[in-house]
Amino acid sequence: MRNSVPTSSIGKLLYSTNTTQQQQQQQQVSLDVDVMLTGELNPNHYPARRAAQVVLHHLNTRYGSPYWWGALRQVHKATAEALGDSGRKYSLEVTLQDQISGTKETCTAEVVFPGGPAGGPPQVTTSYEGKSEINTQAQEEALYNQYNTSQNLLSGHNLPDSYGHVAPGMEPFWHLGGVASSFVMLKESSENTLYNMAQVVSVTQLATENNQLRFNYDVLLHEMVSQEIIHWKLLASWSPQEGVKASQMELLPKCHHCEPPQEH
Amino acid sequence: MFNNNVNFLFGDSLSLGVSEKLWNYNYTRYHPMDEISSWMDSVVEQNPKLVTSLVYGQTFEKRDIKLLKFGLPDPGGLEKKAVWVDCGIHAREWIAPAFCQWFVKEILQSYNESDVRLTKFLQKIDLYVTPVLNVDGYMFSWTNQSTRLWRKSRSLPPQGCTCHGVDLNRNFNANWGTVGVSTDCCSNTYCGVSPASEPEAKAVTDFVGTRVDQFLCYLTIHSSGQLILLPYGHPQITAPNYEELVSVGKAAASEMKKLYGMEYRVGTSPQILYANSGSSRDWARLLGIPFSYTFELRDKGEFGHLLPEDQIKPACEEAYVGVTSILSYVYDNNFPNDKLPTAAATACVHVTGLIVMTTLATLLVTLGSV
């Protein structure tokens, strides 16, 4: 929504004459003009898009695998509702696309961003009932059997590399890293963020435990609003039966003498 | 054989008549800065009647910031108008400099085919292309795997802070420092100590600023997100030609989608992405340049800034039709009594010529066999 501004204000806003150095460690400068919209939202605008991205991360944590990794394709409809102290709720209709097979799925979803100072991760429910067309079971079992070993444990790094390249044999572990990262991105998301995984810095297989393949991941996440690259470690476990789980998620500082960013 | 799209400015991309040196240049690979620099020299050397190059500033680390200027003499001797295209304000957005190189290749190919539309365009409008604006940052992103995702310039930390670099696209004098920026120098949206404090932003400000009356259009190329952003980044200010900017942007997105089905969303940054200030696009519009857009090229987050080389060609083809759609509109809007011939009309000339030649050839053969 665009609001017209009185002419006298435009002159003041147009060119900043502030030339003094900012000494304080101020974080993002923002104006209190971001009125949280309620009701029908434009599905192409950022509030609906950010909520839809949260749905995507939720679905990846539930259904993702080395052979199924969802991406947001389209937002069809979106509404938002204030829940008072409990936060805000988005109702959405979205189309996801599996990045590997290209198959699309449309579903409805609700995302609640909790209110109050405690914050906390968004809560998501969807009408999605599972991948309809593509059957990845055979591929998953073949991969599982190939790597269910205590010898010659897999390791890799820079997926994709600087040129966007992922070696064919490493692609399932790039996908798995993306899916496991969705656990982090889901819990870190708010109405002020939009997360994607930028890169798997390293993946190192550990011995299988409880029939789950296990991998230590070092990943770089891209957060769109701040444009920051955020470094996380996590332990991903996977089997065709259990799907993907992430644990031991740890934020790493940007540099060795830096503090991790504040909670928003 | 020929495309029916009247918004195509520069014709088919046939590889005719490009000199050997440039012919070997691989436009579907990412190139480090030294290769881009020597490529720029080759472009000028091989096409002296069409292109000149100009150093218009220096980066923080004292490297040249260079543009290529495309233009042809106006038969009427009138003063030329101008269009600006820059790539690589943000170091990690490698597809942007790749697009500027691709764009130049298309111009050279069209010129070598004596494309009528291109000739007419360049007779009236000079085209300024900066393949890499943030040279220091781009080179830094090539240093090793750990620097690949660098975004900012490489200026030294200011007093009281410890990190390098300024987000050049928050440093322009356009509502500077008001929204969507950080004053923490370690942040990726750090806007610098003052408007146009950074030499890279200052170079553009000085060059375009002293020629503002000539400039009709300002395009700045980024990745990723698949967006066409129009001014302004501040949520409370609307450009006077907002409706026109939207319709021209949507026409460009529509052309882009025809190629590979890729959606490009069109709108202001506060609508479709986030509020921001100090962008070059906003600065250009505030100056009075009527058509100012940020292109965010592929993709939508799957690879992000690490776009695979096998997507360079389709991404650049898409961007090309989007950019030329806007440039065609800008031309026709400014020279309404002397519009560009349509691509279909140009092609008809080619096809008619072919038919005539074929008929003649058939006739000659027939006569010869009698």
PDB file of N, CA, C and O in Angstrom, chain A residues 145-194:
ATOM      1  N   ASN A 145      21.196 -47.994   1.657  1.00  0.00           N
ATOM      2  CA  ASN A 145      21.995 -49.225   1.709  1.00  0.00           C
ATOM      3  C   ASN A 145      23.447 -48.953   1.335  1.00  0.00           C
ATOM      4  O   ASN A 145      24.361 -49.544   1.894  1.00  0.00           O
ATOM      5  N   GLN A 146      23.631 -48.044   0.370  1.00  0.00           N
ATOM      6  CA  GLN A 146      24.995 -47.752  -0.071  1.00  0.00           C
ATOM      7  C   GLN A 146      25.814 -47.112   1.052  1.00  0.00           C
ATOM      8  O   GLN A 146      27.013 -47.367   1.183  1.00  0.00           O
ATOM      9  N   TYR A 147      25.167 -46.296   1.874  1.00  0.00           N
ATOM     10  CA  TYR A 147      25.925 -45.528   2.871  1.00  0.00           C
ATOM     11  C   TYR A 147      25.735 -46.033   4.294  1.00  0.00           C
ATOM     12  O   TYR A 147      26.274 -45.441   5.219  1.00  0.00           O
ATOM     13  N   ASN A 148      25.002 -47.136   4.450  1.00  0.00           N
ATOM     14  CA  ASN A 148      24.803 -47.698   5.784  1.00  0.00           C
ATOM     15  C   ASN A 148      26.027 -48.536   6.140  1.00  0.00           C
ATOM     16  O   ASN A 148      26.056 -49.741   5.978  1.00  0.00           O
ATOM     17  N   THR A 149      27.061 -47.867   6.599  1.00  0.00           N
ATOM     18  CA  THR A 149      28.347 -48.523   6.735  1.00  0.00           C
ATOM     19  C   THR A 149      29.124 -47.841   7.848  1.00  0.00           C
ATOM     20  O   THR A 149      28.814 -46.716   8.229  1.00  0.00           O
ATOM     21  N   SER A 150      30.109 -48.544   8.383  1.00  0.00           N
ATOM     22  CA  SER A 150      30.980 -47.857   9.336  1.00  0.00           C
ATOM     23  C   SER A 150      32.343 -47.589   8.717  1.00  0.00           C
ATOM     24  O   SER A 150      33.232 -47.050   9.357  1.00  0.00           O
ATOM     25  N   GLN A 151      32.487 -47.953   7.458  1.00  0.00           N
ATOM     26  CA  GLN A 151      33.750 -47.709   6.771  1.00  0.00           C
ATOM     27  C   GLN A 151      33.517 -46.770   5.606  1.00  0.00           C
ATOM     28  O   GLN A 151      32.411 -46.671   5.103  1.00  0.00           O
ATOM     29  N   ASN A 152      34.572 -46.123   5.159  1.00  0.00           N
ATOM     30  CA  ASN A 152      34.473 -45.193   4.020  1.00  0.00           C
ATOM     31  C   ASN A 152      33.309 -44.241   4.193  1.00  0.00           C
ATOM     32  O   ASN A 152      32.433 -44.135   3.340  1.00  0.00           O
ATOM     33  N   LEU A 153      33.318 -43.573   5.326  1.00  0.00           N
ATOM     34  CA  LEU A 153      32.255 -42.618   5.585  1.00  0.00           C
ATOM     35  C   LEU A 153      32.363 -41.445   4.628  1.00  0.00           C
ATOM     36  O   LEU A 153      33.448 -40.956   4.343  1.00  0.00           O
ATOM     37  N   LEU A 154      31.205 -40.971   4.184  1.00  0.00           N
ATOM     38  CA  LEU A 154      31.157 -39.898   3.194  1.00  0.00           C
ATOM     39  C   LEU A 154      31.605 -38.564   3.780  1.00  0.00           C
ATOM     40  O   LEU A 154      31.324 -38.267   4.947  1.00  0.00           O
ATOM     41  N   SER A 155      32.309 -37.799   2.976  1.00  0.00           N
ATOM     42  CA  SER A 155      32.508 -36.397   3.349  1.00  0.00           C
ATOM     43  C   SER A 155      32.556 -35.551   2.094  1.00  0.00           C
ATOM     44  O   SER A 155      32.903 -36.047   1.009  1.00  0.00           O
ATOM     45  N   GLY A 156      32.189 -34.324   2.233  1.00  0.00           N
ATOM     46  CA  GLY A 156      32.185 -33.422   1.071  1.00  0.00           C
ATOM     47  C   GLY A 156      32.168 -31.991   1.554  1.00  0.00           C
ATOM     48  O   GLY A 156      31.940 -31.712   2.730  1.00  0.00           O
ATOM     49  N   HIS A 157      32.418 -31.080   0.627  1.00  0.00           N
ATOM     50  CA  HIS A 157      32.366 -29.674   0.992  1.00  0.00           C
ATOM     51  C   HIS A 157      31.990 -28.808  -0.200  1.00  0.00           C
ATOM     52  O   HIS A 157      32.118 -29.217  -1.358  1.00  0.00           O
ATOM     53  N   ASN A 158      31.526 -27.617   0.134  1.00  0.00           N
ATOM     54  CA  ASN A 158      31.133 -26.610  -0.861  1.00  0.00           C
ATOM     55  C   ASN A 158      30.134 -27.139  -1.878  1.00  0.00           C
ATOM     56  O   ASN A 158      30.454 -27.350  -3.062  1.00  0.00           O
ATOM     57  N   LEU A 159      28.943 -27.387  -1.380  1.00  0.00           N
ATOM     58  CA  LEU A 159      27.848 -27.835  -2.223  1.00  0.00           C
ATOM     59  C   LEU A 159      26.756 -26.768  -2.239  1.00  0.00           C
ATOM     60  O   LEU A 159      26.109 -26.562  -1.216  1.00  0.00           O
ATOM     61  N   PRO A 160      26.529 -26.049  -3.336  1.00  0.00           N
ATOM     62  CA  PRO A 160      27.311 -26.026  -4.557  1.00  0.00           C
ATOM     63  C   PRO A 160      28.641 -25.288  -4.369  1.00  0.00           C
ATOM     64  O   PRO A 160      28.829 -24.588  -3.386  1.00  0.00           O
ATOM     65  N   ASP A 161      29.534 -25.435  -5.344  1.00  0.00           N
ATOM     66  CA  ASP A 161      30.801 -24.697  -5.280  1.00  0.00           C
ATOM     67  C   ASP A 161      30.594 -23.281  -5.816  1.00  0.00           C
ATOM     68  O   ASP A 161      29.459 -22.869  -6.084  1.00  0.00           O
ATOM     69  N   SER A 162      31.700 -22.560  -5.964  1.00  0.00           N
ATOM     70  CA  SER A 162      31.579 -21.149  -6.371  1.00  0.00           C
ATOM     71  C   SER A 162      30.902 -20.962  -7.721  1.00  0.00           C
ATOM     72  O   SER A 162      30.381 -19.887  -8.015  1.00  0.00           O
ATOM     73  N   TYR A 163      30.934 -21.989  -8.538  1.00  0.00           N
ATOM     74  CA  TYR A 163      30.373 -21.908  -9.889  1.00  0.00           C
ATOM     75  C   TYR A 163      28.972 -22.516  -9.964  1.00  0.00           C
ATOM     76  O   TYR A 163      28.441 -22.742 -11.032  1.00  0.00           O
ATOM     77  N   GLY A 164      28.406 -22.823  -8.784  1.00  0.00           N
ATOM     78  CA  GLY A 164      27.072 -23.398  -8.750  1.00  0.00           C
ATOM     79  C   GLY A 164      27.042 -24.883  -9.049  1.00  0.00           C
ATOM     80  O   GLY A 164      25.985 -25.464  -9.251  1.00  0.00           O
ATOM     81  N   HIS A 165      28.196 -25.510  -9.020  1.00  0.00           N
ATOM     82  CA  HIS A 165      28.266 -26.911  -9.418  1.00  0.00           C
ATOM     83  C   HIS A 165      28.224 -27.853  -8.218  1.00  0.00           C
ATOM     84  O   HIS A 165      28.853 -27.587  -7.185  1.00  0.00           O
ATOM     85  N   VAL A 166      27.456 -28.929  -8.360  1.00  0.00           N
ATOM     86  CA  VAL A 166      27.431 -30.013  -7.384  1.00  0.00           C
ATOM     87  C   VAL A 166      27.711 -31.300  -8.138  1.00  0.00           C
ATOM     88  O   VAL A 166      27.021 -31.599  -9.113  1.00  0.00           O
ATOM     89  N   ALA A 167      28.723 -32.057  -7.710  1.00  0.00           N
ATOM     90  CA  ALA A 167      29.026 -33.330  -8.367  1.00  0.00           C
ATOM     91  C   ALA A 167      27.811 -34.252  -8.243  1.00  0.00           C
ATOM     92  O   ALA A 167      27.161 -34.288  -7.195  1.00  0.00           O
ATOM     93  N   PRO A 168      27.486 -34.989  -9.305  1.00  0.00           N
ATOM     94  CA  PRO A 168      26.268 -35.812  -9.299  1.00  0.00           C
ATOM     95  C   PRO A 168      26.151 -36.720  -8.075  1.00  0.00           C
ATOM     96  O   PRO A 168      25.077 -36.843  -7.495  1.00  0.00           O
ATOM     97  N   GLY A 169      27.225 -37.360  -7.670  1.00  0.00           N
ATOM     98  CA  GLY A 169      27.163 -38.254  -6.511  1.00  0.00           C
ATOM     99  C   GLY A 169      26.896 -37.529  -5.205  1.00  0.00           C
ATOM    100  O   GLY A 169      26.459 -38.138  -4.232  1.00  0.00           O
ATOM    101  N   MET A 170      27.160 -36.239  -5.184  1.00  0.00           N
ATOM    102  CA  MET A 170      26.970 -35.469  -3.944  1.00  0.00           C
ATOM    103  C   MET A 170      25.607 -34.800  -3.872  1.00  0.00           C
ATOM    104  O   MET A 170      25.229 -34.261  -2.835  1.00  0.00           O
ATOM    105  N   GLU A 171      24.862 -34.811  -4.977  1.00  0.00           N
ATOM    106  CA  GLU A 171      23.580 -34.095  -4.990  1.00  0.00           C
ATOM    107  C   GLU A 171      22.633 -34.532  -3.888  1.00  0.00           C
ATOM    108  O   GLU A 171      22.026 -33.689  -3.216  1.00  0.00           O
ATOM    109  N   PRO A 172      22.476 -35.826  -3.598  1.00  0.00           N
ATOM    110  CA  PRO A 172      21.556 -36.207  -2.508  1.00  0.00           C
ATOM    111  C   PRO A 172      21.955 -35.601  -1.165  1.00  0.00           C
ATOM    112  O   PRO A 172      21.085 -35.315  -0.340  1.00  0.00           O
ATOM    113  N   PHE A 173      23.252 -35.387  -0.964  1.00  0.00           N
ATOM    114  CA  PHE A 173      23.713 -34.844   0.326  1.00  0.00           C
ATOM    115  C   PHE A 173      23.578 -33.335   0.371  1.00  0.00           C
ATOM    116  O   PHE A 173      23.496 -32.738   1.449  1.00  0.00           O
ATOM    117  N   TRP A 174      23.559 -32.719  -0.803  1.00  0.00           N
ATOM    118  CA  TRP A 174      23.230 -31.296  -0.885  1.00  0.00           C
ATOM    119  C   TRP A 174      21.746 -31.118  -0.544  1.00  0.00           C
ATOM    120  O   TRP A 174      21.382 -30.283   0.289  1.00  0.00           O
ATOM    121  N   HIS A 175      20.903 -31.969  -1.141  1.00  0.00           N
ATOM    122  CA  HIS A 175      19.467 -31.908  -0.860  1.00  0.00           C
ATOM    123  C   HIS A 175      19.207 -32.156   0.625  1.00  0.00           C
ATOM    124  O   HIS A 175      18.410 -31.450   1.255  1.00  0.00           O
ATOM    125  N   LEU A 176      19.880 -33.179   1.161  1.00  0.00           N
ATOM    126  CA  LEU A 176      19.683 -33.535   2.572  1.00  0.00           C
ATOM    127  C   LEU A 176      20.078 -32.358   3.458  1.00  0.00           C
ATOM    128  O   LEU A 176      19.402 -32.049   4.435  1.00  0.00           O
ATOM    129  N   GLY A 177      21.176 -31.679   3.092  1.00  0.00           N
ATOM    130  CA  GLY A 177      21.601 -30.497   3.851  1.00  0.00           C
ATOM    131  C   GLY A 177      20.543 -29.403   3.797  1.00  0.00           C
ATOM    132  O   GLY A 177      20.275 -28.736   4.805  1.00  0.00           O
ATOM    133  N   GLY A 178      19.943 -29.228   2.642  1.00  0.00           N
ATOM    134  CA  GLY A 178      18.889 -28.222   2.494  1.00  0.00           C
ATOM    135  C   GLY A 178      17.683 -28.550   3.353  1.00  0.00           C
ATOM    136  O   GLY A 178      17.118 -27.671   4.025  1.00  0.00           O
ATOM    137  N   VAL A 179      17.294 -29.825   3.332  1.00  0.00           N
ATOM    138  CA  VAL A 179      16.137 -30.252   4.122  1.00  0.00           C
ATOM    139  C   VAL A 179      16.433 -30.102   5.615  1.00  0.00           C
ATOM    140  O   VAL A 179      15.625 -29.566   6.379  1.00  0.00           O
ATOM    141  N   ALA A 180      17.607 -30.556   6.029  1.00  0.00           N
ATOM    142  CA  ALA A 180      17.969 -30.443   7.452  1.00  0.00           C
ATOM    143  C   ALA A 180      18.054 -28.982   7.865  1.00  0.00           C
ATOM    144  O   ALA A 180      17.654 -28.617   8.983  1.00  0.00           O
ATOM    145  N   SER A 181      18.538 -28.131   6.982  1.00  0.00           N
ATOM    146  CA  SER A 181      18.613 -26.694   7.285  1.00  0.00           C
ATOM    147  C   SER A 181      17.241 -26.104   7.503  1.00  0.00           C
ATOM    148  O   SER A 181      17.098 -25.106   8.223  1.00  0.00           O
ATOM    149  N   SER A 182      16.218 -26.687   6.886  1.00  0.00           N
ATOM    150  CA  SER A 182      14.868 -26.168   7.083  1.00  0.00           C
ATOM    151  C   SER A 182      14.436 -26.249   8.540  1.00  0.00           C
ATOM    152  O   SER A 182      13.625 -25.443   8.997  1.00  0.00           O
ATOM    153  N   PHE A 183      14.974 -27.216   9.292  1.00  0.00           N
ATOM    154  CA  PHE A 183      14.685 -27.264  10.733  1.00  0.00           C
ATOM    155  C   PHE A 183      15.168 -25.980  11.409  1.00  0.00           C
ATOM    156  O   PHE A 183      14.468 -25.395  12.241  1.00  0.00           O
ATOM    157  N   VAL A 184      16.368 -25.566  11.055  1.00  0.00           N
ATOM    158  CA  VAL A 184      16.912 -24.319  11.611  1.00  0.00           C
ATOM    159  C   VAL A 184      16.112 -23.128  11.111  1.00  0.00           C
ATOM    160  O   VAL A 184      15.702 -22.252  11.878  1.00  0.00           O
ATOM    161  N   MET A 185      15.901 -23.088   9.797  1.00  0.00           N
ATOM    162  CA  MET A 185      15.256 -21.917   9.194  1.00  0.00           C
ATOM    163  C   MET A 185      13.828 -21.767   9.697  1.00  0.00           C
ATOM    164  O   MET A 185      13.342 -20.651   9.896  1.00  0.00           O
ATOM    165  N   LEU A 186      13.169 -22.882   9.951  1.00  0.00           N
ATOM    166  CA  LEU A 186      11.803 -22.824  10.491  1.00  0.00           C
ATOM    167  C   LEU A 186      11.815 -22.164  11.867  1.00  0.00           C
ATOM    168  O   LEU A 186      11.064 -21.222  12.130  1.00  0.00           O
ATOM    169  N   LYS A 187      12.703 -22.647  12.723  1.00  0.00           N
ATOM    170  CA  LYS A 187      12.682 -22.121  14.095  1.00  0.00           C
ATOM    171  C   LYS A 187      13.198 -20.687  14.178  1.00  0.00           C
ATOM    172  O   LYS A 187      12.877 -19.955  15.100  1.00  0.00           O
ATOM    173  N   GLU A 188      13.988 -20.278  13.175  1.00  0.00           N
ATOM    174  CA  GLU A 188      14.531 -18.920  13.197  1.00  0.00           C
ATOM    175  C   GLU A 188      13.639 -17.900  12.502  1.00  0.00           C
ATOM    176  O   GLU A 188      13.925 -16.698  12.537  1.00  0.00           O
ATOM    177  N   SER A 189      12.596 -18.363  11.848  1.00  0.00           N
ATOM    178  CA  SER A 189      11.803 -17.456  11.006  1.00  0.00           C
ATOM    179  C   SER A 189      10.860 -16.567  11.803  1.00  0.00           C
ATOM    180  O   SER A 189      10.333 -16.944  12.852  1.00  0.00           O
ATOM    181  N   SER A 190      10.644 -15.376  11.261  1.00  0.00           N
ATOM    182  CA  SER A 190       9.652 -14.446  11.799  1.00  0.00           C
ATOM    183  C   SER A 190       9.038 -13.714  10.611  1.00  0.00           C
ATOM    184  O   SER A 190       9.375 -14.017   9.460  1.00  0.00           O
ATOM    185  N   GLU A 191       8.183 -12.742  10.878  1.00  0.00           N
ATOM    186  CA  GLU A 191       7.619 -11.934   9.796  1.00  0.00           C
ATOM    187  C   GLU A 191       8.663 -11.006   9.178  1.00  0.00           C
ATOM    188  O   GLU A 191       8.407 -10.384   8.147  1.00  0.00           O
ATOM    189  N   ASN A 192       9.839 -10.924   9.802  1.00  0.00           N
ATOM    190  CA  ASN A 192      10.887 -10.034   9.321  1.00  0.00           C
ATOM    191  C   ASN A 192      12.047 -10.759   8.665  1.00  0.00           C
ATOM    192  O   ASN A 192      13.123 -10.189   8.504  1.00  0.00           O
ATOM    193  N   THR A 193      11.833 -12.030   8.323  1.00  0.00           N
ATOM    194  CA  THR A 193      12.925 -12.804   7.727  1.00  0.00           C
ATOM    195  C   THR A 193      12.440 -13.576   6.509  1.00  0.00           C
ATOM    196  O   THR A 193      11.246 -13.839   6.358  1.00  0.00           O
ATOM    197  N   LEU A 194      13.396 -13.946   5.653  1.00  0.00           N
ATOM    198  CA  LEU A 194      13.120 -14.873   4.557  1.00  0.00           C
ATOM    199  C   LEU A 194      14.409 -15.670   4.338  1.00  0.00           C
ATOM    200  O   LEU A 194      15.416 -15.110   3.903  1.00  0.00           O
TER     201      LEU A 194
END
